[in-house]
Amino acid sequence: MRIDDGARSLLADLHCHSNASDGGLSPAAVVTRAAQQGVGVLALTDHDTLAGLPQAQAATAAEGIHLISGVELSCLWHGQTIHVVGLDFDPQDVGFQRVLDGQSQVRHERAGTIDERLQKQGLPSVLGEARALAAGVPGRPHFAQALVDTGVVAGTRQAFQRYLGTGKVGDVATCWPELATVVKWIREAGGIAILAHPRRYRLTNNKLRKLVDAFHEAGGQALEVLSAGHSRQDSGYLTRLCMDNGLWASGGSDFHWPGRPWSELGRLPVLPDGPEPVWRHFRETTRGRLQGE
Ligand code: AMP
Ligand code: MN
Ligand code: MN
Ligand code: MN
C-alpha cells in the first residue's frame, strides 16, 4: 500500500517477521531488504515480542526507511487461534512490555508442551533442535524445521500437515489470551489494533462477520485488507467489511523468509478505494516523521 501524505508518496509494508520470532533474517537484514524492495515505511511485527525493534530501528538510518513499531499477537476467539497486529504503539510502554514478557514465558512453556505431545506420538524429542533454530523462543515453524532436520518428515509442509497444523497434536493454542485482552493491551499502549489476515482463518462469511463484530466491540480498529494469500476477491470483501463497520484498512506482506515470491517485502497490490487507510491514524509524532519534519 502507498502512503500519500502531502508531498510524499511512500511504499508501506505493515506486517513482516525477523528471526526475533519465526522469520529467517535478522531485524537489520529485514530493514535492508525492505529498502532494496523500495519500501519507505516498514512495520516489523514479530510474534508476541518487541525484541527485534531496537536492532531494526538502528538499521533504518543507513537505509533511509521509516520504522513503525509493530507486533503480532496470538489470541483466542471461541477457542480458535486469531492473530492481531498492533501498530504505532509506544514501545517503551512499561505495561505493554510486561504483558509481552508474560507472552514469552507462555511461549517457553508451550514449546515444552509441543515437544511432549510430539513424543507421545512416538516421535523423538526435537526441543533442543527447535531451540537451536530460534534466536528467541521456538514456535511451530522451528519445530517443523527440526522435524525435517531429524528426518521425521520430508518437508515443513508435511510437518504442518501431520503434526503441527490447525487441530493437529502439536497445535497447542490453549495458552493464548482472549481476543479482547490483546486488543486492550495494544490500545492501552497507544497503538492501533488490526485483525491480521482475516481470510486465512477459513471462516465462513457469516462467522467472519461475527469475528469482526467481536473485534470491533473489543476496541479493534482496522482489518488487514491486503495480505499474502488474499485474492482480489478477498480484499474486495474485506474492504466492504471495513466500510460496513467503520474500520480502517491496513496491508502487509507477512514476509518471513527470502525466496518466497508470494510474500516478498513490499509486494502488495494497491489498497482499494473506500476505507480510511490505517496510516492516517498514526500518532501525530509518527505522521510528522513520515512527512520528513
Ligand atoms: P506459532 O506462532 O508457534 O503458533 O506458529 C505459527 C506460525 O507458523 C505462523 O505465523 C506461520 O509463520 C507458520 N505456519 C502456520 N501454519 C503453517 C503451515 N501450514 N505451513 C507453514 N507454516 C505455517
Ligand atoms: Mn509466523
Ligand atoms: Mn499471522
Ligand atoms: Mn505474520
Short mmCIF file of C-alpha atoms and ligand atoms in Angstrom, two decimals:
data_model
loop_
_atom_site.label_atom_id
_atom_site.label_comp_id
_atom_site.label_asym_id
_atom_site.label_seq_id
_atom_site.Cartn_x
_atom_site.Cartn_y
_atom_site.Cartn_z
CA MET A 1 0.00 0.00 0.00
CA ARG A 2 1.17 3.55 -0.59
CA ILE A 3 1.28 6.37 1.91
CA ASP A 4 0.47 9.58 0.06
CA ASP A 5 0.86 12.27 2.61
CA GLY A 6 1.29 15.80 1.37
CA ALA A 7 4.28 15.97 -0.93
CA ARG A 8 5.48 12.42 -0.31
CA SER A 9 4.45 9.04 -1.65
CA LEU A 10 5.97 6.07 0.16
CA LEU A 11 5.53 2.33 -0.28
CA ALA A 12 4.42 0.85 3.06
CA ASP A 13 4.64 -2.74 4.31
CA LEU A 14 2.95 -3.01 7.69
CA HIS A 15 3.42 -6.72 8.53
CA CYS A 16 6.62 -8.80 8.44
CA HIS A 17 8.85 -11.01 10.58
CA SER A 18 12.51 -11.33 11.60
CA ASN A 19 14.36 -14.06 13.48
CA ALA A 20 13.26 -12.39 16.71
CA SER A 21 10.24 -14.66 16.09
CA ASP A 22 9.85 -17.09 13.16
CA GLY A 23 11.42 -15.16 10.28
CA GLY A 24 14.65 -16.10 8.54
CA LEU A 25 16.53 -12.77 8.59
CA SER A 26 17.87 -10.64 11.40
CA PRO A 27 15.87 -7.45 12.10
CA ALA A 28 18.61 -5.34 10.46
CA ALA A 29 18.61 -7.59 7.37
CA VAL A 30 14.81 -7.26 7.09
CA VAL A 31 15.17 -3.46 7.07
CA THR A 32 17.92 -3.61 4.42
CA ARG A 33 15.94 -5.98 2.23
CA ALA A 34 12.79 -3.87 2.58
CA ALA A 35 14.72 -0.77 1.45
CA GLN A 36 16.06 -2.74 -1.53
CA GLN A 37 12.47 -3.63 -2.44
CA GLY A 38 11.52 0.06 -2.44
CA VAL A 39 9.73 0.06 0.91
CA GLY A 40 9.75 3.51 2.56
CA VAL A 41 7.66 2.69 5.65
CA LEU A 42 8.06 -0.65 7.41
CA ALA A 43 6.43 -2.22 10.46
CA LEU A 44 8.32 -5.21 11.87
CA THR A 45 5.58 -7.29 13.51
CA ASP A 46 7.25 -10.27 15.17
CA HIS A 47 5.07 -12.78 17.01
CA ASP A 48 4.48 -11.71 20.63
CA THR A 49 7.79 -9.86 21.03
CA LEU A 50 9.34 -6.42 20.61
CA ALA A 51 12.87 -7.87 20.82
CA GLY A 52 13.72 -7.08 17.17
CA LEU A 53 12.64 -3.43 17.24
CA PRO A 54 15.84 -1.78 18.59
CA GLN A 55 18.06 -3.51 16.01
CA ALA A 56 15.59 -2.72 13.21
CA GLN A 57 15.41 0.92 14.33
CA ALA A 58 19.20 1.17 14.36
CA ALA A 59 19.33 -0.10 10.77
CA THR A 60 16.85 2.48 9.44
CA ALA A 61 19.34 5.37 9.49
CA ALA A 62 21.60 3.77 6.87
CA GLU A 63 18.64 2.73 4.70
CA GLY A 64 16.54 5.88 4.74
CA ILE A 65 13.41 3.98 5.73
CA HIS A 66 10.83 4.74 8.43
CA LEU A 67 10.11 2.09 11.05
CA ILE A 68 6.67 1.91 12.67
CA SER A 69 6.52 0.00 15.98
CA GLY A 70 4.76 -3.32 15.44
CA VAL A 71 3.89 -6.72 16.90
CA GLU A 72 1.62 -9.66 16.00
CA LEU A 73 -0.19 -11.13 18.99
CA SER A 74 -1.66 -14.62 19.15
CA CYS A 75 -5.05 -14.88 20.85
CA LEU A 76 -8.22 -16.93 21.06
CA TRP A 77 -11.75 -16.30 19.84
CA HIS A 78 -14.17 -19.12 20.68
CA GLY A 79 -11.19 -21.43 21.02
CA GLN A 80 -9.78 -20.58 17.61
CA THR A 81 -6.32 -19.03 17.19
CA ILE A 82 -6.52 -15.49 15.78
CA HIS A 83 -3.70 -13.04 15.12
CA VAL A 84 -3.94 -9.33 15.94
CA VAL A 85 -1.33 -6.87 14.68
CA GLY A 86 -0.52 -3.85 16.86
CA LEU A 87 0.97 -0.80 15.16
CA ASP A 88 2.39 2.54 16.24
CA PHE A 89 2.20 1.88 19.99
CA ASP A 90 4.76 3.28 22.40
CA PRO A 91 7.48 0.59 22.52
CA GLN A 92 8.64 1.97 25.88
CA ASP A 93 5.23 1.41 27.48
CA VAL A 94 6.07 -0.49 30.66
CA GLY A 95 2.68 -2.20 30.94
CA PHE A 96 2.91 -3.49 27.36
CA GLN A 97 6.46 -4.73 27.92
CA ARG A 98 5.28 -6.58 31.00
CA VAL A 99 2.44 -8.42 29.25
CA LEU A 100 4.76 -9.31 26.37
CA ASP A 101 7.30 -10.72 28.83
CA GLY A 102 4.41 -12.86 30.06
CA GLN A 103 3.72 -14.00 26.49
CA SER A 104 7.38 -15.01 26.13
CA GLN A 105 7.09 -17.11 29.26
CA VAL A 106 3.91 -18.69 27.89
CA ARG A 107 5.72 -19.46 24.62
CA HIS A 108 8.62 -21.08 26.53
CA GLU A 109 6.25 -23.37 28.41
CA ARG A 110 4.27 -24.05 25.23
CA ALA A 111 7.43 -25.21 23.44
CA GLY A 112 7.88 -27.85 26.14
CA THR A 113 4.24 -28.91 25.79
CA ILE A 114 4.54 -29.20 21.99
CA ASP A 115 7.60 -31.42 22.41
CA GLU A 116 5.87 -33.64 25.00
CA ARG A 117 2.84 -34.05 22.77
CA LEU A 118 5.00 -34.99 19.77
CA GLN A 119 6.84 -37.55 21.91
CA LYS A 120 3.54 -39.08 22.95
CA GLN A 121 3.04 -39.77 19.24
CA GLY A 122 6.27 -41.76 19.29
CA LEU A 123 8.47 -39.04 17.81
CA PRO A 124 11.92 -38.24 19.19
CA SER A 125 12.32 -35.10 21.30
CA VAL A 126 13.27 -32.20 18.99
CA LEU A 127 13.05 -29.39 21.56
CA GLY A 128 16.83 -28.92 21.56
CA GLU A 129 16.94 -28.69 17.75
CA ALA A 130 13.96 -26.30 17.70
CA ARG A 131 15.64 -24.09 20.32
CA ALA A 132 18.88 -24.04 18.34
CA LEU A 133 16.99 -22.85 15.22
CA ALA A 134 15.33 -19.94 17.02
CA ALA A 135 17.05 -16.71 18.02
CA GLY A 136 14.19 -16.23 20.51
CA VAL A 137 11.58 -18.73 21.71
CA PRO A 138 10.89 -21.63 19.30
CA GLY A 139 7.46 -21.68 17.67
CA ARG A 140 5.76 -24.20 15.41
CA PRO A 141 7.86 -23.30 12.32
CA HIS A 142 11.03 -24.12 14.30
CA PHE A 143 9.55 -27.45 15.34
CA ALA A 144 8.63 -28.09 11.71
CA GLN A 145 12.23 -27.47 10.61
CA ALA A 146 13.56 -29.58 13.50
CA LEU A 147 11.34 -32.49 12.39
CA VAL A 148 12.76 -32.14 8.88
CA ASP A 149 16.35 -31.94 10.13
CA THR A 150 15.94 -35.07 12.25
CA GLY A 151 14.42 -36.96 9.32
CA VAL A 152 10.95 -37.40 10.80
CA VAL A 153 9.24 -35.71 7.84
CA ALA A 154 10.27 -34.85 4.28
CA GLY A 155 9.49 -31.13 4.47
CA THR A 156 7.97 -28.42 6.64
CA ARG A 157 4.72 -28.67 4.71
CA GLN A 158 4.43 -32.32 5.74
CA ALA A 159 5.35 -31.38 9.32
CA PHE A 160 2.38 -28.99 9.50
CA GLN A 161 0.06 -31.41 7.71
CA ARG A 162 0.86 -34.28 10.03
CA TYR A 163 1.82 -32.78 13.36
CA LEU A 164 1.68 -29.00 13.75
CA GLY A 165 -1.14 -27.56 11.64
CA THR A 166 -4.55 -26.49 12.95
CA GLY A 167 -6.14 -29.24 15.02
CA LYS A 168 -3.04 -31.48 14.94
CA VAL A 169 -1.32 -32.76 18.07
CA GLY A 170 1.39 -30.05 18.10
CA ASP A 171 -1.08 -27.18 17.64
CA VAL A 172 -1.02 -26.00 21.25
CA ALA A 173 -3.27 -22.94 21.50
CA THR A 174 -4.88 -23.08 24.92
CA CYS A 175 -2.18 -20.84 26.34
CA TRP A 176 -3.19 -17.73 24.37
CA PRO A 177 -5.12 -14.81 25.90
CA GLU A 178 -8.58 -13.86 24.65
CA LEU A 179 -9.05 -11.60 21.61
CA ALA A 180 -10.47 -8.74 23.70
CA THR A 181 -7.47 -8.92 26.05
CA VAL A 182 -4.82 -8.43 23.38
CA VAL A 183 -6.82 -5.61 21.74
CA LYS A 184 -6.93 -3.90 25.13
CA TRP A 185 -3.16 -4.33 25.61
CA ILE A 186 -2.43 -2.71 22.24
CA ARG A 187 -4.85 0.18 22.80
CA GLU A 188 -3.51 0.85 26.29
CA ALA A 189 -0.01 1.21 24.82
CA GLY A 190 -1.35 3.86 22.44
CA GLY A 191 -1.38 1.53 19.43
CA ILE A 192 -3.80 0.61 16.67
CA ALA A 193 -5.27 -2.93 16.78
CA ILE A 194 -5.62 -4.64 13.39
CA LEU A 195 -7.20 -8.02 12.66
CA ALA A 196 -4.42 -9.86 10.79
CA HIS A 197 -5.08 -11.74 7.52
CA PRO A 198 -8.81 -12.22 8.20
CA ARG A 199 -9.31 -14.58 5.26
CA ARG A 200 -6.69 -17.06 6.43
CA TYR A 201 -8.79 -18.47 9.26
CA ARG A 202 -11.01 -20.32 6.78
CA LEU A 203 -14.18 -18.95 8.38
CA THR A 204 -17.50 -18.75 6.54
CA ASN A 205 -18.56 -15.18 5.67
CA ASN A 206 -21.13 -15.37 8.45
CA LYS A 207 -18.56 -16.43 11.04
CA LEU A 208 -16.01 -13.89 9.80
CA ARG A 209 -18.60 -11.13 10.27
CA LYS A 210 -19.12 -12.35 13.84
CA LEU A 211 -15.38 -12.25 14.43
CA VAL A 212 -15.19 -8.72 13.01
CA ASP A 213 -18.10 -7.67 15.26
CA ALA A 214 -16.37 -9.09 18.33
CA PHE A 215 -13.08 -7.48 17.32
CA HIS A 216 -14.74 -4.10 16.76
CA GLU A 217 -16.63 -4.33 20.04
CA ALA A 218 -13.37 -5.08 21.87
CA GLY A 219 -11.84 -1.85 20.50
CA GLY A 220 -10.23 -3.23 17.33
CA GLN A 221 -9.86 -0.51 14.71
CA ALA A 222 -8.72 -1.97 11.39
CA LEU A 223 -8.67 -5.01 9.13
CA GLU A 224 -5.70 -6.23 7.14
CA VAL A 225 -7.30 -5.91 3.72
CA LEU A 226 -4.07 -6.67 1.87
CA SER A 227 -2.07 -9.73 2.89
CA ALA A 228 -0.16 -12.54 1.20
CA GLY A 229 -2.66 -15.24 0.34
CA HIS A 230 -5.57 -12.82 -0.02
CA SER A 231 -7.07 -12.81 -3.52
CA ARG A 232 -8.57 -9.71 -5.13
CA GLN A 233 -11.98 -11.05 -4.16
CA ASP A 234 -10.83 -11.48 -0.56
CA SER A 235 -9.56 -7.88 -0.47
CA GLY A 236 -12.81 -6.67 -2.03
CA TYR A 237 -14.86 -8.49 0.58
CA LEU A 238 -12.69 -7.17 3.41
CA THR A 239 -12.98 -3.64 2.00
CA ARG A 240 -16.76 -3.94 2.29
CA LEU A 241 -16.43 -5.27 5.84
CA CYS A 242 -14.33 -2.20 6.70
CA MET A 243 -16.93 0.13 5.21
CA ASP A 244 -19.86 -1.64 6.91
CA ASN A 245 -18.18 -1.44 10.31
CA GLY A 246 -16.34 1.87 10.12
CA LEU A 247 -12.98 0.10 10.34
CA TRP A 248 -9.74 1.27 8.74
CA ALA A 249 -7.69 -0.71 6.21
CA SER A 250 -4.13 -1.98 6.54
CA GLY A 251 -1.82 -4.11 4.44
CA GLY A 252 1.38 -6.09 4.80
CA SER A 253 3.31 -8.84 3.07
CA ASP A 254 3.65 -11.10 6.14
CA PHE A 255 7.17 -11.75 4.85
CA HIS A 256 9.04 -14.48 6.75
CA TRP A 257 11.81 -15.86 4.52
CA PRO A 258 13.61 -14.77 1.37
CA GLY A 259 12.92 -16.78 -1.76
CA ARG A 260 9.18 -16.99 -1.34
CA PRO A 261 7.94 -14.61 -4.02
CA TRP A 262 4.32 -14.56 -2.90
CA SER A 263 5.34 -12.88 0.32
CA GLU A 264 8.27 -10.67 -0.67
CA LEU A 265 8.65 -7.46 1.30
CA GLY A 266 6.68 -4.58 -0.18
CA ARG A 267 4.99 -6.66 -2.86
CA LEU A 268 1.35 -5.76 -2.36
CA PRO A 269 -1.47 -4.58 -4.60
CA VAL A 270 -2.99 -1.11 -4.28
CA LEU A 271 -5.42 -0.64 -1.40
CA PRO A 272 -8.98 -0.49 -2.79
CA ASP A 273 -10.78 2.86 -2.51
CA GLY A 274 -13.27 3.30 0.31
CA PRO A 275 -11.98 2.67 3.81
CA GLU A 276 -9.60 5.02 5.61
CA PRO A 277 -6.02 3.74 5.37
CA VAL A 278 -4.67 2.95 8.80
CA TRP A 279 -1.61 5.23 8.49
CA ARG A 280 -3.87 8.30 8.61
CA HIS A 281 -4.46 7.37 12.25
CA PHE A 282 -0.83 7.00 13.29
CA ARG A 283 0.17 9.26 16.19
CA GLU A 284 0.97 12.86 15.31
CA THR A 285 4.67 12.39 16.08
CA THR A 286 4.79 9.42 13.71
CA ARG A 287 2.95 11.32 10.97
CA GLY A 288 5.40 14.18 11.40
CA ARG A 289 8.31 11.76 10.97
CA LEU A 290 6.81 10.37 7.76
CA GLN A 291 6.40 13.88 6.39
CA GLY A 292 10.08 14.49 7.00
CA GLU A 293 9.59 17.09 9.72
P1 AMP B 1 3.15 -20.31 16.29
O1 AMP B 1 3.26 -18.81 16.41
O2 AMP B 1 4.22 -21.03 17.03
O3 AMP B 1 1.77 -20.81 16.58
O4 AMP B 1 3.43 -20.64 14.75
C1 AMP B 1 2.58 -20.07 13.78
C2 AMP B 1 3.38 -19.71 12.55
O5 AMP B 1 3.63 -20.90 11.81
C3 AMP B 1 2.66 -18.78 11.59
O6 AMP B 1 2.88 -17.45 11.91
C4 AMP B 1 3.30 -19.14 10.29
O7 AMP B 1 4.53 -18.44 10.15
C5 AMP B 1 3.62 -20.61 10.43
N1 AMP B 1 2.61 -21.52 9.86
C6 AMP B 1 1.35 -21.74 10.29
N2 AMP B 1 0.73 -22.68 9.56
C7 AMP B 1 1.63 -23.09 8.64
C8 AMP B 1 1.60 -24.05 7.59
N3 AMP B 1 0.51 -24.80 7.35
N4 AMP B 1 2.71 -24.20 6.85
C9 AMP B 1 3.81 -23.45 7.09
N5 AMP B 1 3.89 -22.52 8.06
C10 AMP B 1 2.82 -22.36 8.83
MN MN B 2 4.85 -16.62 11.52
MN MN B 3 -0.27 -14.39 11.42
MN MN B 4 2.63 -12.63 10.49
#
